[in-house]
Tab-separated table of C-alpha atoms and ligand atoms in Angstrom:
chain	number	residue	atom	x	y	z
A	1	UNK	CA	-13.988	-25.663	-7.140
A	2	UNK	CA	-10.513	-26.157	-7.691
A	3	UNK	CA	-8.597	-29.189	-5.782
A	4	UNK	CA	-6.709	-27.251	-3.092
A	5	UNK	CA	-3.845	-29.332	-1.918
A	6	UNK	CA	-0.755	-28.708	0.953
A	7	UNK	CA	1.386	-26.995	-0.743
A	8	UNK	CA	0.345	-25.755	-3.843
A	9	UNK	CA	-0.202	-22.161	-2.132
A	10	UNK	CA	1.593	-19.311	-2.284
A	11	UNK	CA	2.070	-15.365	-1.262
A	12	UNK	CA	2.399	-12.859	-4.061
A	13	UNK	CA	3.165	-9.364	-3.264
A	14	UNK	CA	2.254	-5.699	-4.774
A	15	UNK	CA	4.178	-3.006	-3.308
A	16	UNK	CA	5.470	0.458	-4.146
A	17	UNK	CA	4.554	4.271	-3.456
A	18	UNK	CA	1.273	5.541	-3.075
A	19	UNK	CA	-0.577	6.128	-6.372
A	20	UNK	CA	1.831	3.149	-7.783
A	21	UNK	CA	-1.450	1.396	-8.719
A	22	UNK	CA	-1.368	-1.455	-6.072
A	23	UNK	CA	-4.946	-1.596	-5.237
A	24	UNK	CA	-5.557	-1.023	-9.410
A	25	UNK	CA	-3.417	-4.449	-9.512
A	26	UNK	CA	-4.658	-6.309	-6.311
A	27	UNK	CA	-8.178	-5.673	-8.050
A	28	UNK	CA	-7.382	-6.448	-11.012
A	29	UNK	CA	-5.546	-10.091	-9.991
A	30	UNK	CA	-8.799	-10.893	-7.821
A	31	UNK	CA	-11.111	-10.106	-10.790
A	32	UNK	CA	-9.538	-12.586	-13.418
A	33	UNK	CA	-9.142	-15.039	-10.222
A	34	UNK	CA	-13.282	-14.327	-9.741
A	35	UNK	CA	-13.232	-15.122	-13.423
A	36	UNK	CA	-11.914	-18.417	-13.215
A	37	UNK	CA	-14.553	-18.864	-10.107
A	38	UNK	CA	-12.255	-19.092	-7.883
A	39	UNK	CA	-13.640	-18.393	-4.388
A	40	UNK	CA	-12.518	-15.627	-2.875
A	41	UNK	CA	-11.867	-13.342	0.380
A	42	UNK	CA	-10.775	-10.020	0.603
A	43	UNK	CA	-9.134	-8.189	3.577
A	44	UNK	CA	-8.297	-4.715	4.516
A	45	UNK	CA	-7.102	-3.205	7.926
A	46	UNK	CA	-10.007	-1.598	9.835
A	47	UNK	CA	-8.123	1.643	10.361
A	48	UNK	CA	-8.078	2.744	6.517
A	49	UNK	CA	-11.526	4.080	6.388
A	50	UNK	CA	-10.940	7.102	3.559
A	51	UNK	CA	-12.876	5.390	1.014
A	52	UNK	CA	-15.047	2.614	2.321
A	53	UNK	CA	-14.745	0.225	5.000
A	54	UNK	CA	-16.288	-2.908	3.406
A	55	UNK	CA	-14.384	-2.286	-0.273
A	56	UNK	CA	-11.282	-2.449	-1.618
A	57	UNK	CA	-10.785	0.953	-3.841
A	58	UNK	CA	-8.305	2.203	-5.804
A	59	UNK	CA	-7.355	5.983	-6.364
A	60	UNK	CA	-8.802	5.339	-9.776
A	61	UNK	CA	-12.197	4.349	-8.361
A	62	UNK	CA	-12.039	0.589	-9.190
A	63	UNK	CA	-13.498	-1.090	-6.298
A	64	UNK	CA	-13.831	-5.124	-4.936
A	65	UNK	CA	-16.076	-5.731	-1.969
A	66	UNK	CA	-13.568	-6.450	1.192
A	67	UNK	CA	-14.361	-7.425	4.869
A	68	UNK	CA	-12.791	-4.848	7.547
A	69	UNK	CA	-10.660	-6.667	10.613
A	70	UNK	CA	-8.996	-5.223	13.347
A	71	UNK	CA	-5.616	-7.897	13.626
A	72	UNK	CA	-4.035	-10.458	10.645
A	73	UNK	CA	-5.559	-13.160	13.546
A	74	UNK	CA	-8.637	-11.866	12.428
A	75	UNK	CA	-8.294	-12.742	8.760
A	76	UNK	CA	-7.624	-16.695	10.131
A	77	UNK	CA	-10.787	-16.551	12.452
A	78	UNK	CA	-12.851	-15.361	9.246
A	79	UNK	CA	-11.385	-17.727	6.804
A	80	UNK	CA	-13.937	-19.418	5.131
A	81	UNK	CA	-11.521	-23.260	4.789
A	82	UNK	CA	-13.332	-23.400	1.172
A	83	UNK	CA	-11.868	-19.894	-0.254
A	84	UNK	CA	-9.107	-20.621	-2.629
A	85	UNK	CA	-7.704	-16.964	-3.000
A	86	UNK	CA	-7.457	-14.385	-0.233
A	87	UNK	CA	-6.623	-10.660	-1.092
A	88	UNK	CA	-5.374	-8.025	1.668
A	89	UNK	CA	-4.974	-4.554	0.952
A	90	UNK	CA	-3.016	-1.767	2.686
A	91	UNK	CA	-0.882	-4.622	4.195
A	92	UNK	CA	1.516	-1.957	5.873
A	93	UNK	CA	-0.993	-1.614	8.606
A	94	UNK	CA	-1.406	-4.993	10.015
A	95	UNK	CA	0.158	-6.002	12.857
A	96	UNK	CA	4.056	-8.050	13.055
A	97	UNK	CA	1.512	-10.920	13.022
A	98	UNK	CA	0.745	-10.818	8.952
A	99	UNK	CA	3.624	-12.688	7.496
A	100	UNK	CA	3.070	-15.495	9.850
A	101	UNK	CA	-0.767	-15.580	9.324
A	102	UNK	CA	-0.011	-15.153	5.099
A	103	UNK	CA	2.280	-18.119	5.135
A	104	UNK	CA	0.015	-19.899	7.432
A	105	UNK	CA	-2.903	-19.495	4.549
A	106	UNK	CA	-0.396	-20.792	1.956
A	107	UNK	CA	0.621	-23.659	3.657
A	108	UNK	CA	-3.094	-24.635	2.971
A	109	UNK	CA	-2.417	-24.386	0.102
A	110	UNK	CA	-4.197	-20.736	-0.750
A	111	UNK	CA	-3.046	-18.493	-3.412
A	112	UNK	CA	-2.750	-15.514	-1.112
A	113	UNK	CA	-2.342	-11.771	-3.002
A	114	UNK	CA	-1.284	-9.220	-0.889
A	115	UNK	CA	-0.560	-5.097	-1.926
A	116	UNK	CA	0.870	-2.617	0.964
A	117	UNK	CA	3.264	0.133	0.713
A	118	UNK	CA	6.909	-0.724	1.048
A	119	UNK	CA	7.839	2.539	3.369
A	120	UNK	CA	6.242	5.219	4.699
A	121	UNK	CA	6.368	8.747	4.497
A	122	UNK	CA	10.511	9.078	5.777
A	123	UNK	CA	11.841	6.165	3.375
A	124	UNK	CA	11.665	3.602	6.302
A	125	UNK	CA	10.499	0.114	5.691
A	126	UNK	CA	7.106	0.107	6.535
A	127	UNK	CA	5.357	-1.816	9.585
A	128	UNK	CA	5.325	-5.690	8.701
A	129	UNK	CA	6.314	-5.479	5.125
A	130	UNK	CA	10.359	-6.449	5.394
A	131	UNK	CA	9.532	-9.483	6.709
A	132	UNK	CA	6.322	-9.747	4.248
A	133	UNK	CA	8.540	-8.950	1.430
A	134	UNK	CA	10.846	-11.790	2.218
A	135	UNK	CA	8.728	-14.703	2.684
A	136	UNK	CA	6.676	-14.038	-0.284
A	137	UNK	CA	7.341	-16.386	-3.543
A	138	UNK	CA	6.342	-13.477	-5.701
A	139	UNK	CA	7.426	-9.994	-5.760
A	140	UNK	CA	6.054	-6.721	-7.783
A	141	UNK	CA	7.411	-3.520	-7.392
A	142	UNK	CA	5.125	-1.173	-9.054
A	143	UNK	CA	5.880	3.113	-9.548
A	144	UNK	CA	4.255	6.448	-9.565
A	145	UNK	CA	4.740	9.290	-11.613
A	146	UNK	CA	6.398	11.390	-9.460
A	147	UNK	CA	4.641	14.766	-8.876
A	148	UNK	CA	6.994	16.965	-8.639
A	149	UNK	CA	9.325	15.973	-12.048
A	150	UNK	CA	7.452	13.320	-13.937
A	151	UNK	CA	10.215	10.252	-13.428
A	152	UNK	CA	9.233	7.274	-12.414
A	153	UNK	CA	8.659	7.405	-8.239
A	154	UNK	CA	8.898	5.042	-5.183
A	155	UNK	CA	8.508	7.093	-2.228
A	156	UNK	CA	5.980	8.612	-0.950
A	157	UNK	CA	5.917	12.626	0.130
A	158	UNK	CA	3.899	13.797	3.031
A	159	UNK	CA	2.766	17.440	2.310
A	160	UNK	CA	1.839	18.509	5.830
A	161	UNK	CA	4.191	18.665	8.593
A	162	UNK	CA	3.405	15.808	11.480
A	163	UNK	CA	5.953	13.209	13.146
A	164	UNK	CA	3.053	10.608	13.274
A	165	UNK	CA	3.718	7.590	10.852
A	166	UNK	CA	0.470	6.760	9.821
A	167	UNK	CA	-1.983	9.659	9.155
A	168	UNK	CA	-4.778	8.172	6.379
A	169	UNK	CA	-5.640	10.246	3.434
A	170	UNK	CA	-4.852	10.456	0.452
A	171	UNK	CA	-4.366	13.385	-2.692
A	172	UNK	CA	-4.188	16.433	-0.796
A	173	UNK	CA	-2.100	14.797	2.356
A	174	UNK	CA	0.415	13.103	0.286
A	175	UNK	CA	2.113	12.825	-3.116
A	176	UNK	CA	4.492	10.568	-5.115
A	177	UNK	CA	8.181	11.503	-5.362
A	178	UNK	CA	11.072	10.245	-7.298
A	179	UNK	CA	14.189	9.558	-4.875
A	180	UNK	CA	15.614	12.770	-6.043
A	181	UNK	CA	12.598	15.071	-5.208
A	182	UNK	CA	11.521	13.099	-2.015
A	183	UNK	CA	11.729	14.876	1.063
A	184	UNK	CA	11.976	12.052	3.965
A	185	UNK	CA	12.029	14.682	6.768
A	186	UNK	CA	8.268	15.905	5.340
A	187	UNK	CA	7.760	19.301	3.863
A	188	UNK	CA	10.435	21.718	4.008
A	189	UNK	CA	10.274	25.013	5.426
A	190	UNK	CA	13.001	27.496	3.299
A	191	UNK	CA	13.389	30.368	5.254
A	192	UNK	CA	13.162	32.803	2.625
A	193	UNK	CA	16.031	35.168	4.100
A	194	UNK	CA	18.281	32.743	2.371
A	195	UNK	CA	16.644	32.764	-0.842
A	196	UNK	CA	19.430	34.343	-3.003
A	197	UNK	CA	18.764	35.697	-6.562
A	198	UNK	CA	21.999	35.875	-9.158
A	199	UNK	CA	21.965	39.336	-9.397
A	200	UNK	CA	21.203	41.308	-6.038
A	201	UNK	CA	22.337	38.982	-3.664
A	202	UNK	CA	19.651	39.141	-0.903
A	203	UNK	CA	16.627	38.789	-2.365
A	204	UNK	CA	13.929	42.299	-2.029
A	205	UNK	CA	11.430	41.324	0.845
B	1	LIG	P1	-2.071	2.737	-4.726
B	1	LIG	O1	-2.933	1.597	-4.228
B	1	LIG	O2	-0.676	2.304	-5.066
B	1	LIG	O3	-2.084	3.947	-3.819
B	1	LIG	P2	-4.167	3.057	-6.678
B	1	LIG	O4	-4.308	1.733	-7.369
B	1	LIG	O5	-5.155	3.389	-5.603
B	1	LIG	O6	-2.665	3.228	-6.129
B	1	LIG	O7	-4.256	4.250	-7.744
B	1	LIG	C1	-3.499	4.284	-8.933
B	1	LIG	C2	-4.101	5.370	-9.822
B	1	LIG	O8	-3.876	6.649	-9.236
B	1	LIG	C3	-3.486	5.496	-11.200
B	1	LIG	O9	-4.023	4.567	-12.116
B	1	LIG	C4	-3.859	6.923	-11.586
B	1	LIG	O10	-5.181	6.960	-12.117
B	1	LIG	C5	-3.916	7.644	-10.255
B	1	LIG	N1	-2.797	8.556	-9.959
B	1	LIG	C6	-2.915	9.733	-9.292
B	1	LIG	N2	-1.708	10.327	-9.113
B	1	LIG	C7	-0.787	9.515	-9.675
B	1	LIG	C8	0.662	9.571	-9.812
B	1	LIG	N3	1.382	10.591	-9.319
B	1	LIG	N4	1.275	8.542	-10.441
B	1	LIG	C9	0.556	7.515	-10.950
B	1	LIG	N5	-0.802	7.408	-10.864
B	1	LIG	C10	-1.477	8.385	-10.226
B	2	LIG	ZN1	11.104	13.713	-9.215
């Protein structure tokens, strides 16, 4: 086990679109860590259940066994003082709580690795990510391909209509989207009256 010492912890941070690969990279920094037997813990919000709730699982079916908890007070109540990295996935959903309970596991001096998305479906920042974002040491902002034009993509398009912000799923509810193809008010609905053709004006209905 590797000397753990006040201060020498940190708070990285994976963030981006869905599809941008942030579980793919979460999972793959905890495997080389797991490697280099470091002991680890791994955290995801209870509420995102669409794949498992006791791994961590990317679109791409690369998976790390995580524990489910309900608030970021959770992940300090479950902290085993020995583990030397802690992983959290899906960070967006955690309560305002998680920046304060990330630094807290730092200041322990625990290398703390952390993915979420950086907005949600409308381009706002996304639950307790801002303040995430700014306290971290280390900063990654990953891309999608975006779906509808093949650029590089940071938002993320929700294909059914709903007001809700969080609604958990994942290929057919939502897609990537460059900035110029993403819709922030959710699908549109182009009433085809005004759909005009070069030629003929009104289009033939
Ligand atoms: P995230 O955690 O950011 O949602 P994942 O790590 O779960 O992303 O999944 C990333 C994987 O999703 C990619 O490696 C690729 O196999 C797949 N994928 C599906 N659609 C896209 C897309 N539009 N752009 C990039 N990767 C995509
Ligand atoms: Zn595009």
């Amino acid at each position: 086990m590797s000397f753990m010492r006040p201060g020498a912890g940190w708070i990285e941070v994976i963030t981006g679109p869905m599809f941008s690969g942030k579980s793919e990279e979460l999972i793959r920094r905890l495997r080389r860590a797991a490697i280099a037997r470091l002991r680890l813990q791994v955290f995801k919000p209870a509420v995102d259940d669409r794949f498992s709730v006791d791994e961590v699982v990317s679109h791409s079916h690369w998976r790390v066994p995580s524990e489910p908890v309900k608030t970021a007070a959770e992940i300090l109540e479950r902290m085993d003082p020995r583990t030397e990295v802690v992983g959290i996935d899906e960070a967006q959903f955690f309560d305002e709580e998680l920046p304060r309970v990330c630094s807290h596991l730092a200041d322990l001096g625990k290398r703390v690795i952390v993915a979420g998305l950086d907005t949600d479906y409308r381009g706002v920042p996304f639950g307790p990510m801002p303040e995430l974002l700014a306290v971290a040491e280390q900063v990654q902002k990953v891309t999608a391909i975006c779906a509808r034009c093949g650029a590089p993509a940071s938002f993320t398009q929700r294909l059914i209509p709903s007001d809700e912000q969080v609604i958990v799923g994942a290929g057919d509810l939502y897609e990537a989207r460059c900035r110029r193809c993403h819709e922030p008010g959710g699908p549109v609905h182009i009433d085809e009256r005004w759909l005009f053709t070069p030629d003929d004006g009104k289009r033939e209905r």
